[in-house]
mmCIF file with all atom_site columns, C-alpha atoms in Angstrom:
data_model
loop_
_atom_site.group_PDB
_atom_site.id
_atom_site.type_symbol
_atom_site.label_atom_id
_atom_site.label_alt_id
_atom_site.label_comp_id
_atom_site.label_asym_id
_atom_site.label_entity_id
_atom_site.label_seq_id
_atom_site.pdbx_PDB_ins_code
_atom_site.Cartn_x
_atom_site.Cartn_y
_atom_site.Cartn_z
_atom_site.occupancy
_atom_site.B_iso_or_equiv
_atom_site.pdbx_formal_charge
_atom_site.auth_seq_id
_atom_site.auth_comp_id
_atom_site.auth_asym_id
_atom_site.auth_atom_id
_atom_site.pdbx_PDB_model_num
ATOM 1   C CA . ASP A 1 1   ? 71.210 -75.222  190.775 1.00 94.00 ? 1   ASP A CA 1
ATOM 2   C CA . VAL A 1 2   ? 71.004 -72.044  192.829 1.00 96.00 ? 2   VAL A CA 1
ATOM 3   C CA . GLN A 1 3   ? 72.913 -72.482  196.072 1.00 97.00 ? 3   GLN A CA 1
ATOM 4   C CA . MET A 1 4   ? 71.488 -70.593  199.043 1.00 98.00 ? 4   MET A CA 1
ATOM 5   C CA . THR A 1 5   ? 73.929 -69.623  201.789 1.00 97.00 ? 5   THR A CA 1
ATOM 6   C CA . GLN A 1 6   ? 72.203 -68.640  205.004 1.00 98.00 ? 6   GLN A CA 1
ATOM 7   C CA . SER A 1 7   ? 73.931 -67.021  207.988 1.00 96.00 ? 7   SER A CA 1
ATOM 8   C CA . PRO A 1 8   ? 74.365 -67.169  210.844 1.00 97.00 ? 8   PRO A CA 1
ATOM 9   C CA . SER A 1 9   ? 73.458 -70.776  211.517 1.00 97.00 ? 9   SER A CA 1
ATOM 10  C CA . TYR A 1 10  ? 72.864 -69.919  215.171 1.00 97.00 ? 10  TYR A CA 1
ATOM 11  C CA . LEU A 1 11  ? 71.765 -66.686  216.783 1.00 96.00 ? 11  LEU A CA 1
ATOM 12  C CA . ALA A 1 12  ? 71.049 -65.909  220.430 1.00 97.00 ? 12  ALA A CA 1
ATOM 13  C CA . ALA A 1 13  ? 69.049 -62.829  221.374 1.00 96.00 ? 13  ALA A CA 1
ATOM 14  C CA . SER A 1 14  ? 66.790 -61.492  224.113 1.00 96.00 ? 14  SER A CA 1
ATOM 15  C CA . PRO A 1 15  ? 63.094 -60.621  223.857 1.00 96.00 ? 15  PRO A CA 1
ATOM 16  C CA . GLY A 1 16  ? 62.720 -57.037  222.712 1.00 96.00 ? 16  GLY A CA 1
ATOM 17  C CA . GLU A 1 17  ? 65.914 -57.057  220.669 1.00 97.00 ? 17  GLU A CA 1
ATOM 18  C CA . SER A 1 18  ? 66.103 -56.923  216.870 1.00 97.00 ? 18  SER A CA 1
ATOM 19  C CA . VAL A 1 19  ? 67.908 -59.509  214.763 1.00 97.00 ? 19  VAL A CA 1
ATOM 20  C CA . SER A 1 20  ? 68.786 -60.013  211.116 1.00 98.00 ? 20  SER A CA 1
ATOM 21  C CA . ILE A 1 21  ? 69.364 -63.195  209.157 1.00 98.00 ? 21  ILE A CA 1
ATOM 22  C CA . SER A 1 22  ? 71.163 -63.172  205.826 1.00 98.00 ? 22  SER A CA 1
ATOM 23  C CA . CYS A 1 23  ? 70.541 -65.316  202.773 1.00 98.00 ? 23  CYS A CA 1
ATOM 24  C CA . LYS A 1 24  ? 72.812 -65.162  199.726 1.00 98.00 ? 24  LYS A CA 1
ATOM 25  C CA . ALA A 1 25  ? 72.075 -66.789  196.381 1.00 98.00 ? 25  ALA A CA 1
ATOM 26  C CA . SER A 1 26  ? 74.787 -68.153  194.094 1.00 98.00 ? 26  SER A CA 1
ATOM 27  C CA . LYS A 1 27  ? 73.264 -66.203  191.206 1.00 98.00 ? 27  LYS A CA 1
ATOM 28  C CA . SER A 1 28  ? 70.574 -63.592  190.782 1.00 98.00 ? 28  SER A CA 1
ATOM 29  C CA . ILE A 1 29  ? 67.096 -64.703  191.796 1.00 98.00 ? 29  ILE A CA 1
ATOM 30  C CA . ASN A 1 30  ? 65.542 -61.275  191.208 1.00 97.00 ? 30  ASN A CA 1
ATOM 31  C CA . THR A 1 31  ? 63.294 -60.777  194.261 1.00 97.00 ? 31  THR A CA 1
ATOM 32  C CA . TYR A 1 32  ? 62.067 -64.383  194.461 1.00 98.00 ? 32  TYR A CA 1
ATOM 33  C CA . LEU A 1 33  ? 63.060 -65.214  198.000 1.00 98.00 ? 33  LEU A CA 1
ATOM 34  C CA . ALA A 1 34  ? 60.817 -66.652  200.703 1.00 98.00 ? 34  ALA A CA 1
ATOM 35  C CA . TRP A 1 35  ? 61.276 -67.067  204.437 1.00 98.00 ? 35  TRP A CA 1
ATOM 36  C CA . TYR A 1 36  ? 59.770 -69.819  206.590 1.00 98.00 ? 36  TYR A CA 1
ATOM 37  C CA . GLN A 1 37  ? 59.539 -70.411  210.317 1.00 98.00 ? 37  GLN A CA 1
ATOM 38  C CA . GLU A 1 38  ? 59.884 -73.909  211.794 1.00 95.00 ? 38  GLU A CA 1
ATOM 39  C CA . LYS A 1 39  ? 58.847 -74.652  215.370 1.00 95.00 ? 39  LYS A CA 1
ATOM 40  C CA . PRO A 1 40  ? 58.682 -77.991  217.216 1.00 91.00 ? 40  PRO A CA 1
ATOM 41  C CA . GLY A 1 41  ? 55.241 -79.547  217.139 1.00 92.00 ? 41  GLY A CA 1
ATOM 42  C CA . LYS A 1 42  ? 53.947 -77.060  214.565 1.00 96.00 ? 42  LYS A CA 1
ATOM 43  C CA . THR A 1 43  ? 53.792 -77.118  210.795 1.00 97.00 ? 43  THR A CA 1
ATOM 44  C CA . ASN A 1 44  ? 56.160 -74.854  208.881 1.00 96.00 ? 44  ASN A CA 1
ATOM 45  C CA . LYS A 1 45  ? 54.910 -71.348  208.338 1.00 97.00 ? 45  LYS A CA 1
ATOM 46  C CA . LEU A 1 46  ? 55.426 -69.152  205.298 1.00 98.00 ? 46  LEU A CA 1
ATOM 47  C CA . LEU A 1 47  ? 56.384 -65.687  206.584 1.00 98.00 ? 47  LEU A CA 1
ATOM 48  C CA . ILE A 1 48  ? 57.502 -63.698  203.558 1.00 98.00 ? 48  ILE A CA 1
ATOM 49  C CA . TYR A 1 49  ? 57.685 -64.257  199.810 1.00 98.00 ? 49  TYR A CA 1
ATOM 50  C CA . SER A 1 50  ? 58.955 -62.322  196.816 1.00 97.00 ? 50  SER A CA 1
ATOM 51  C CA . GLY A 1 51  ? 61.622 -60.831  199.009 1.00 97.00 ? 51  GLY A CA 1
ATOM 52  C CA . SER A 1 52  ? 59.478 -58.493  201.073 1.00 98.00 ? 52  SER A CA 1
ATOM 53  C CA . THR A 1 53  ? 55.792 -59.422  200.815 1.00 97.00 ? 53  THR A CA 1
ATOM 54  C CA . LEU A 1 54  ? 54.381 -60.449  204.170 1.00 98.00 ? 54  LEU A CA 1
ATOM 55  C CA . GLN A 1 55  ? 52.155 -63.500  204.053 1.00 97.00 ? 55  GLN A CA 1
ATOM 56  C CA . SER A 1 56  ? 48.740 -62.991  205.594 1.00 96.00 ? 56  SER A CA 1
ATOM 57  C CA . GLY A 1 57  ? 49.012 -63.405  209.344 1.00 96.00 ? 57  GLY A CA 1
ATOM 58  C CA . THR A 1 58  ? 52.716 -62.580  209.573 1.00 98.00 ? 58  THR A CA 1
ATOM 59  C CA . PRO A 1 59  ? 53.264 -59.948  212.280 1.00 97.00 ? 59  PRO A CA 1
ATOM 60  C CA . SER A 1 60  ? 54.544 -56.581  211.074 1.00 97.00 ? 60  SER A CA 1
ATOM 61  C CA . ARG A 1 61  ? 57.697 -56.907  213.223 1.00 98.00 ? 61  ARG A CA 1
ATOM 62  C CA . PHE A 1 62  ? 58.937 -59.257  210.492 1.00 98.00 ? 62  PHE A CA 1
ATOM 63  C CA . SER A 1 63  ? 60.362 -57.689  207.357 1.00 98.00 ? 63  SER A CA 1
ATOM 64  C CA . GLY A 1 64  ? 62.269 -58.897  204.345 1.00 98.00 ? 64  GLY A CA 1
ATOM 65  C CA . SER A 1 65  ? 64.552 -56.996  202.033 1.00 98.00 ? 65  SER A CA 1
ATOM 66  C CA . GLY A 1 66  ? 66.956 -57.533  199.183 1.00 98.00 ? 66  GLY A CA 1
ATOM 67  C CA . SER A 1 67  ? 67.153 -58.379  195.518 1.00 97.00 ? 67  SER A CA 1
ATOM 68  C CA . GLY A 1 68  ? 69.517 -60.100  193.164 1.00 98.00 ? 68  GLY A CA 1
ATOM 69  C CA . THR A 1 69  ? 71.715 -62.258  195.375 1.00 98.00 ? 69  THR A CA 1
ATOM 70  C CA . ASP A 1 70  ? 71.554 -60.691  198.839 1.00 98.00 ? 70  ASP A CA 1
ATOM 71  C CA . PHE A 1 71  ? 68.530 -60.878  201.129 1.00 98.00 ? 71  PHE A CA 1
ATOM 72  C CA . THR A 1 72  ? 67.794 -60.180  204.776 1.00 98.00 ? 72  THR A CA 1
ATOM 73  C CA . LEU A 1 73  ? 65.088 -61.194  207.217 1.00 98.00 ? 73  LEU A CA 1
ATOM 74  C CA . THR A 1 74  ? 64.750 -58.720  210.074 1.00 98.00 ? 74  THR A CA 1
ATOM 75  C CA . ILE A 1 75  ? 62.714 -59.318  213.197 1.00 98.00 ? 75  ILE A CA 1
ATOM 76  C CA . ARG A 1 76  ? 62.209 -56.200  215.306 1.00 97.00 ? 76  ARG A CA 1
ATOM 77  C CA . SER A 1 77  ? 61.381 -56.327  218.994 1.00 96.00 ? 77  SER A CA 1
ATOM 78  C CA . LEU A 1 78  ? 61.540 -60.097  219.399 1.00 97.00 ? 78  LEU A CA 1
ATOM 79  C CA . GLU A 1 79  ? 58.600 -61.824  221.048 1.00 97.00 ? 79  GLU A CA 1
ATOM 80  C CA . PRO A 1 80  ? 58.950 -65.139  222.940 1.00 95.00 ? 80  PRO A CA 1
ATOM 81  C CA . GLU A 1 81  ? 57.128 -66.978  220.139 1.00 95.00 ? 81  GLU A CA 1
ATOM 82  C CA . ASP A 1 82  ? 59.743 -65.876  217.567 1.00 97.00 ? 82  ASP A CA 1
ATOM 83  C CA . PHE A 1 83  ? 62.437 -68.192  218.887 1.00 96.00 ? 83  PHE A CA 1
ATOM 84  C CA . ALA A 1 84  ? 62.522 -70.877  216.223 1.00 97.00 ? 84  ALA A CA 1
ATOM 85  C CA . PHE A 1 85  ? 64.327 -72.083  213.115 1.00 96.00 ? 85  PHE A CA 1
ATOM 86  C CA . TYR A 1 86  ? 64.197 -69.898  210.011 1.00 98.00 ? 86  TYR A CA 1
ATOM 87  C CA . TYR A 1 87  ? 64.832 -71.000  206.431 1.00 98.00 ? 87  TYR A CA 1
ATOM 88  C CA . CYS A 1 88  ? 65.111 -69.052  203.218 1.00 98.00 ? 88  CYS A CA 1
ATOM 89  C CA . GLN A 1 89  ? 64.037 -70.514  199.861 1.00 98.00 ? 89  GLN A CA 1
ATOM 90  C CA . GLN A 1 90  ? 64.551 -69.220  196.351 1.00 98.00 ? 90  GLN A CA 1
ATOM 91  C CA . HIS A 1 91  ? 61.445 -69.417  194.168 1.00 98.00 ? 91  HIS A CA 1
ATOM 92  C CA . ASN A 1 92  ? 62.949 -68.076  190.973 1.00 97.00 ? 92  ASN A CA 1
ATOM 93  C CA . GLU A 1 93  ? 63.771 -71.338  189.219 1.00 95.00 ? 93  GLU A CA 1
ATOM 94  C CA . TYR A 1 94  ? 63.743 -75.129  189.474 1.00 92.00 ? 94  TYR A CA 1
ATOM 95  C CA . PRO A 1 95  ? 64.954 -76.901  191.411 1.00 94.00 ? 95  PRO A CA 1
ATOM 96  C CA . LEU A 1 96  ? 63.651 -74.841  194.306 1.00 96.00 ? 96  LEU A CA 1
ATOM 97  C CA . THR A 1 97  ? 66.391 -74.625  196.927 1.00 97.00 ? 97  THR A CA 1
ATOM 98  C CA . PHE A 1 98  ? 66.530 -73.774  200.606 1.00 97.00 ? 98  PHE A CA 1
ATOM 99  C CA . GLY A 1 99  ? 69.147 -72.247  202.832 1.00 97.00 ? 99  GLY A CA 1
ATOM 100 C CA . SER A 1 100 ? 70.624 -74.386  205.590 1.00 96.00 ? 100 SER A CA 1
ATOM 101 C CA . GLY A 1 101 ? 68.632 -72.676  208.318 1.00 96.00 ? 101 GLY A CA 1
ATOM 102 C CA . THR A 1 102 ? 69.164 -70.387  211.293 1.00 97.00 ? 102 THR A CA 1
ATOM 103 C CA . LYS A 1 103 ? 68.326 -71.368  214.840 1.00 97.00 ? 103 LYS A CA 1
ATOM 104 C CA . LEU A 1 104 ? 67.195 -68.340  216.839 1.00 97.00 ? 104 LEU A CA 1
ATOM 105 C CA . GLU A 1 105 ? 67.480 -69.008  220.561 1.00 97.00 ? 105 GLU A CA 1
ATOM 106 C CA . ILE A 1 106 ? 66.713 -67.022  223.663 1.00 93.00 ? 106 ILE A CA 1
ATOM 107 C CA . LYS A 1 107 ? 69.826 -65.548  225.259 1.00 90.00 ? 107 LYS A CA 1
ATOM 108 C CA . GLU B 2 1   ? 41.369 -74.543  208.097 1.00 95.00 ? 1   GLU B CA 1
ATOM 109 C CA . VAL B 2 2   ? 43.866 -76.045  205.691 1.00 97.00 ? 2   VAL B CA 1
ATOM 110 C CA . GLN B 2 3   ? 45.056 -79.468  206.771 1.00 98.00 ? 3   GLN B CA 1
ATOM 111 C CA . LEU B 2 4   ? 47.568 -81.802  205.163 1.00 98.00 ? 4   LEU B CA 1
ATOM 112 C CA . VAL B 2 5   ? 48.080 -85.256  206.645 1.00 98.00 ? 5   VAL B CA 1
ATOM 113 C CA . GLU B 2 6   ? 50.856 -87.522  205.398 1.00 98.00 ? 6   GLU B CA 1
ATOM 114 C CA . SER B 2 7   ? 50.930 -91.286  205.822 1.00 98.00 ? 7   SER B CA 1
ATOM 115 C CA . GLY B 2 8   ? 52.727 -94.351  204.502 1.00 98.00 ? 8   GLY B CA 1
ATOM 116 C CA . GLY B 2 9   ? 56.152 -93.837  206.008 1.00 97.00 ? 9   GLY B CA 1
ATOM 117 C CA . GLY B 2 10  ? 58.159 -96.585  207.652 1.00 97.00 ? 10  GLY B CA 1
ATOM 118 C CA . LEU B 2 11  ? 61.371 -98.603  207.832 1.00 97.00 ? 11  LEU B CA 1
ATOM 119 C CA . VAL B 2 12  ? 62.423 -100.236 204.566 1.00 97.00 ? 12  VAL B CA 1
ATOM 120 C CA . LYS B 2 13  ? 65.522 -101.907 203.177 1.00 98.00 ? 13  LYS B CA 1
ATOM 121 C CA . PRO B 2 14  ? 67.765 -100.344 200.522 1.00 98.00 ? 14  PRO B CA 1
ATOM 122 C CA . GLY B 2 15  ? 66.465 -101.000 197.031 1.00 97.00 ? 15  GLY B CA 1
ATOM 123 C CA . SER B 2 16  ? 62.860 -101.334 198.113 1.00 98.00 ? 16  SER B CA 1
ATOM 124 C CA . SER B 2 17  ? 59.813 -99.171  197.359 1.00 98.00 ? 17  SER B CA 1
ATOM 125 C CA . LEU B 2 18  ? 57.372 -97.127  199.397 1.00 98.00 ? 18  LEU B CA 1
ATOM 126 C CA . LYS B 2 19  ? 54.384 -94.924  198.574 1.00 98.00 ? 19  LYS B CA 1
ATOM 127 C CA . LEU B 2 20  ? 53.482 -91.892  200.646 1.00 98.00 ? 20  LEU B CA 1
ATOM 128 C CA . SER B 2 21  ? 50.051 -90.292  200.699 1.00 98.00 ? 21  SER B CA 1
ATOM 129 C CA . CYS B 2 22  ? 48.938 -86.820  201.718 1.00 98.00 ? 22  CYS B CA 1
ATOM 130 C CA . VAL B 2 23  ? 45.256 -86.165  202.318 1.00 98.00 ? 23  VAL B CA 1
ATOM 131 C CA . ALA B 2 24  ? 44.231 -82.536  201.983 1.00 98.00 ? 24  ALA B CA 1
ATOM 132 C CA . SER B 2 25  ? 41.271 -80.698  203.470 1.00 98.00 ? 25  SER B CA 1
ATOM 133 C CA . GLY B 2 26  ? 40.120 -77.129  204.052 1.00 97.00 ? 26  GLY B CA 1
ATOM 134 C CA . PHE B 2 27  ? 40.747 -75.866  200.523 1.00 97.00 ? 27  PHE B CA 1
ATOM 135 C CA . THR B 2 28  ? 39.889 -76.725  196.921 1.00 97.00 ? 28  THR B CA 1
ATOM 136 C CA . PHE B 2 29  ? 42.610 -79.311  196.367 1.00 98.00 ? 29  PHE B CA 1
ATOM 137 C CA . SER B 2 30  ? 42.042 -79.534  192.611 1.00 97.00 ? 30  SER B CA 1
ATOM 138 C CA . SER B 2 31  ? 42.930 -75.842  192.183 1.00 97.00 ? 31  SER B CA 1
ATOM 139 C CA . TYR B 2 32  ? 46.447 -75.877  193.630 1.00 97.00 ? 32  TYR B CA 1
ATOM 140 C CA . GLY B 2 33  ? 49.828 -77.292  192.847 1.00 97.00 ? 33  GLY B CA 1
ATOM 141 C CA . MET B 2 34  ? 51.368 -79.498  195.510 1.00 98.00 ? 34  MET B CA 1
ATOM 142 C CA . HIS B 2 35  ? 54.936 -80.137  196.644 1.00 98.00 ? 35  HIS B CA 1
ATOM 143 C CA . TRP B 2 36  ? 56.939 -82.784  198.437 1.00 98.00 ? 36  TRP B CA 1
ATOM 144 C CA . ILE B 2 37  ? 59.845 -81.586  200.574 1.00 98.00 ? 37  ILE B CA 1
ATOM 145 C CA . ARG B 2 38  ? 62.070 -83.681  202.800 1.00 98.00 ? 38  ARG B CA 1
ATOM 146 C CA . GLN B 2 39  ? 64.379 -83.115  205.743 1.00 96.00 ? 39  GLN B CA 1
ATOM 147 C CA . ALA B 2 40  ? 67.106 -85.618  206.552 1.00 96.00 ? 40  ALA B CA 1
ATOM 148 C CA . PRO B 2 41  ? 68.088 -86.011  210.227 1.00 94.00 ? 41  PRO B CA 1
ATOM 149 C CA . LYS B 2 42  ? 69.951 -82.940  211.487 1.00 90.00 ? 42  LYS B CA 1
ATOM 150 C CA . LYS B 2 43  ? 69.834 -81.421  207.980 1.00 91.00 ? 43  LYS B CA 1
ATOM 151 C CA . GLY B 2 44  ? 67.948 -78.639  206.271 1.00 91.00 ? 44  GLY B CA 1
ATOM 152 C CA . LEU B 2 45  ? 64.977 -78.740  203.944 1.00 94.00 ? 45  LEU B CA 1
ATOM 153 C CA . GLU B 2 46  ? 65.258 -80.241  200.451 1.00 97.00 ? 46  GLU B CA 1
ATOM 154 C CA . TRP B 2 47  ? 62.542 -79.667  197.852 1.00 97.00 ? 47  TRP B CA 1
ATOM 155 C CA . ILE B 2 48  ? 61.995 -82.838  195.843 1.00 97.00 ? 48  ILE B CA 1
ATOM 156 C CA . ALA B 2 49  ? 58.916 -82.535  193.644 1.00 97.00 ? 49  ALA B CA 1
ATOM 157 C CA . LEU B 2 50  ? 56.016 -80.375  192.439 1.00 96.00 ? 50  LEU B CA 1
ATOM 158 C CA . ILE B 2 51  ? 52.858 -81.342  190.577 1.00 97.00 ? 51  ILE B CA 1
ATOM 159 C CA . TYR B 2 52  ? 50.534 -78.831  188.959 1.00 96.00 ? 52  TYR B CA 1
ATOM 160 C CA . TYR B 2 53  ? 46.880 -78.645  189.984 1.00 97.00 ? 53  TYR B CA 1
ATOM 161 C CA . ASP B 2 54  ? 45.811 -80.682  186.943 1.00 97.00 ? 54  ASP B CA 1
ATOM 162 C CA . SER B 2 55  ? 48.870 -83.008  186.806 1.00 97.00 ? 55  SER B CA 1
ATOM 163 C CA . SER B 2 56  ? 49.880 -81.351  183.508 1.00 97.00 ? 56  SER B CA 1
ATOM 164 C CA . ASN B 2 57  ? 53.398 -80.648  184.739 1.00 96.00 ? 57  ASN B CA 1
ATOM 165 C CA . LYS B 2 58  ? 55.705 -82.330  187.212 1.00 97.00 ? 58  LYS B CA 1
ATOM 166 C CA . TYR B 2 59  ? 59.149 -81.225  188.368 1.00 95.00 ? 59  TYR B CA 1
ATOM 167 C CA . TYR B 2 60  ? 61.747 -83.160  190.344 1.00 96.00 ? 60  TYR B CA 1
ATOM 168 C CA . ALA B 2 61  ? 65.028 -82.586  192.110 1.00 96.00 ? 61  ALA B CA 1
ATOM 169 C CA . ASP B 2 62  ? 67.936 -84.351  190.447 1.00 95.00 ? 62  ASP B CA 1
ATOM 170 C CA . SER B 2 63  ? 68.466 -86.418  193.596 1.00 96.00 ? 63  SER B CA 1
ATOM 171 C CA . VAL B 2 64  ? 65.168 -88.253  193.052 1.00 97.00 ? 64  VAL B CA 1
ATOM 172 C CA . LYS B 2 65  ? 64.552 -87.939  189.310 1.00 97.00 ? 65  LYS B CA 1
ATOM 173 C CA . GLY B 2 66  ? 63.899 -91.339  187.738 1.00 97.00 ? 66  GLY B CA 1
ATOM 174 C CA . ARG B 2 67  ? 63.286 -92.995  191.115 1.00 98.00 ? 67  ARG B CA 1
ATOM 175 C CA . PHE B 2 68  ? 60.419 -91.000  192.629 1.00 98.00 ? 68  PHE B CA 1
ATOM 176 C CA . THR B 2 69  ? 57.055 -90.201  191.034 1.00 98.00 ? 69  THR B CA 1
ATOM 177 C CA . ILE B 2 70  ? 54.657 -87.526  192.229 1.00 98.00 ? 70  ILE B CA 1
ATOM 178 C CA . SER B 2 71  ? 50.972 -87.943  191.415 1.00 98.00 ? 71  SER B CA 1
ATOM 179 C CA . ARG B 2 72  ? 47.575 -86.869  192.646 1.00 98.00 ? 72  ARG B CA 1
ATOM 180 C CA . ASP B 2 73  ? 43.936 -87.920  192.673 1.00 98.00 ? 73  ASP B CA 1
ATOM 181 C CA . ASN B 2 74  ? 41.787 -84.810  192.789 1.00 98.00 ? 74  ASN B CA 1
ATOM 182 C CA . SER B 2 75  ? 38.648 -86.885  193.344 1.00 98.00 ? 75  SER B CA 1
ATOM 183 C CA . LYS B 2 76  ? 40.174 -88.111  196.610 1.00 98.00 ? 76  LYS B CA 1
ATOM 184 C CA . ASN B 2 77  ? 41.948 -84.861  197.603 1.00 98.00 ? 77  ASN B CA 1
ATOM 185 C CA . THR B 2 78  ? 45.104 -86.913  197.834 1.00 98.00 ? 78  THR B CA 1
ATOM 186 C CA . LEU B 2 79  ? 48.710 -86.368  196.806 1.00 98.00 ? 79  LEU B CA 1
ATOM 187 C CA . TYR B 2 80  ? 51.136 -89.266  196.395 1.00 98.00 ? 80  TYR B CA 1
ATOM 188 C CA . LEU B 2 81  ? 54.868 -89.865  196.270 1.00 98.00 ? 81  LEU B CA 1
ATOM 189 C CA . GLU B 2 82  ? 55.952 -93.222  194.923 1.00 98.00 ? 82  GLU B CA 1
ATOM 190 C CA . MET B 2 83  ? 59.543 -93.942  195.889 1.00 98.00 ? 83  MET B CA 1
ATOM 191 C CA . ASN B 2 84  ? 61.533 -96.694  194.208 1.00 98.00 ? 84  ASN B CA 1
ATOM 192 C CA . SER B 2 85  ? 65.137 -97.915  194.509 1.00 98.00 ? 85  SER B CA 1
ATOM 193 C CA . LEU B 2 86  ? 65.372 -96.359  197.942 1.00 98.00 ? 86  LEU B CA 1
ATOM 194 C CA . ARG B 2 87  ? 68.805 -95.532  199.323 1.00 98.00 ? 87  ARG B CA 1
ATOM 195 C CA . SER B 2 88  ? 70.068 -94.788  202.818 1.00 97.00 ? 88  SER B CA 1
ATOM 196 C CA . GLU B 2 89  ? 70.367 -91.116  201.837 1.00 97.00 ? 89  GLU B CA 1
ATOM 197 C CA . ASP B 2 90  ? 66.591 -91.023  201.265 1.00 98.00 ? 90  ASP B CA 1
ATOM 198 C CA . THR B 2 91  ? 66.101 -91.379  205.026 1.00 98.00 ? 91  THR B CA 1
ATOM 199 C CA . ALA B 2 92  ? 64.184 -88.272  206.032 1.00 98.00 ? 92  ALA B CA 1
ATOM 200 C CA . MET B 2 93  ? 60.949 -86.746  207.186 1.00 97.00 ? 93  MET B CA 1
ATOM 201 C CA . TYR B 2 94  ? 58.796 -86.189  204.107 1.00 98.00 ? 94  TYR B CA 1
ATOM 202 C CA . TYR B 2 95  ? 56.408 -83.238  204.021 1.00 98.00 ? 95  TYR B CA 1
ATOM 203 C CA . CYS B 2 96  ? 53.671 -82.418  201.582 1.00 98.00 ? 96  CYS B CA 1
ATOM 204 C CA . ALA B 2 97  ? 52.928 -78.742  201.084 1.00 98.00 ? 97  ALA B CA 1
ATOM 205 C CA . LYS B 2 98  ? 50.413 -76.611  199.231 1.00 98.00 ? 98  LYS B CA 1
ATOM 206 C CA . GLU B 2 99  ? 51.582 -74.318  196.469 1.00 96.00 ? 99  GLU B CA 1
ATOM 207 C CA . TYR B 2 100 ? 50.746 -70.647  196.902 1.00 95.00 ? 100 TYR B CA 1
ATOM 208 C CA . TYR B 2 101 ? 49.211 -69.132  193.768 1.00 88.00 ? 101 TYR B CA 1
ATOM 209 C CA . SER B 2 102 ? 51.843 -70.449  191.348 1.00 83.00 ? 102 SER B CA 1
ATOM 210 C CA . LEU B 2 103 ? 54.586 -68.504  193.109 1.00 88.00 ? 103 LEU B CA 1
ATOM 211 C CA . TYR B 2 104 ? 56.515 -71.709  193.902 1.00 94.00 ? 104 TYR B CA 1
ATOM 212 C CA . VAL B 2 105 ? 56.345 -71.122  197.624 1.00 96.00 ? 105 VAL B CA 1
ATOM 213 C CA . MET B 2 106 ? 54.477 -73.280  200.127 1.00 97.00 ? 106 MET B CA 1
ATOM 214 C CA . ASP B 2 107 ? 51.789 -71.699  202.283 1.00 97.00 ? 107 ASP B CA 1
ATOM 215 C CA . ALA B 2 108 ? 50.667 -74.821  204.153 1.00 98.00 ? 108 ALA B CA 1
ATOM 216 C CA . TRP B 2 109 ? 52.638 -77.861  205.278 1.00 98.00 ? 109 TRP B CA 1
ATOM 217 C CA . GLY B 2 110 ? 51.839 -81.218  206.762 1.00 98.00 ? 110 GLY B CA 1
ATOM 218 C CA . GLN B 2 111 ? 53.380 -82.653  209.908 1.00 97.00 ? 111 GLN B CA 1
ATOM 219 C CA . GLY B 2 112 ? 55.451 -85.109  207.902 1.00 97.00 ? 112 GLY B CA 1
ATOM 220 C CA . ALA B 2 113 ? 55.906 -88.853  207.383 1.00 98.00 ? 113 ALA B CA 1
ATOM 221 C CA . SER B 2 114 ? 59.116 -90.528  208.492 1.00 98.00 ? 114 SER B CA 1
ATOM 222 C CA . VAL B 2 115 ? 60.994 -92.759  206.058 1.00 98.00 ? 115 VAL B CA 1
ATOM 223 C CA . THR B 2 116 ? 64.002 -94.765  207.196 1.00 98.00 ? 116 THR B CA 1
ATOM 224 C CA . VAL B 2 117 ? 66.027 -96.761  204.692 1.00 98.00 ? 117 VAL B CA 1
ATOM 225 C CA . SER B 2 118 ? 68.298 -99.219  206.432 1.00 97.00 ? 118 SER B CA 1
ATOM 226 C CA . SER B 2 119 ? 69.365 -102.829 206.156 1.00 95.00 ? 119 SER B CA 1
#
């Protein structure tokens, strides 16, 4: 199985700042990496897939990059609604696997 | 608006069975693959099963293979997860999710059904 190592597990930032979250795969997954946002009381939201393709409705301040084993989610100019959990998921092969998550909190 | 509503969760004893349902609305259910994903308390997300739009293919995580069965009834817009030989480590929130254009990502999720396995 492809192990996904996500870091950091916790991140504190202020509105207006930019942050990056890393996701590393245990072997090459080409560009097949997705990012999700989890917020209390809301259903999970697909933000980005295939490494860098923004899902419809995802604000342009979100961006994804990387290929092979190393991927990054960048959020520029944080808005209050961005403080949430974020998970990466490889969609290159079965079983599909997720990273352990990053909690983004307001500083 | 896409909506997925899970039901059937509860408290069961180890070794018992439970069947979850997920009723879909707001899209053509029969055209999309569907997933089950779970999240144990204080843990991350774990994908557990996928079924193709026409039930022609099913995939499972090793942790549930042979014990859980994913199925669907397209006439009822309903996805199922039959869980047998339940263990304490199966305690989790179970989510159904809609497949996005055969990319093996999930573009819509339900709110989840809670399953607790305890004696």
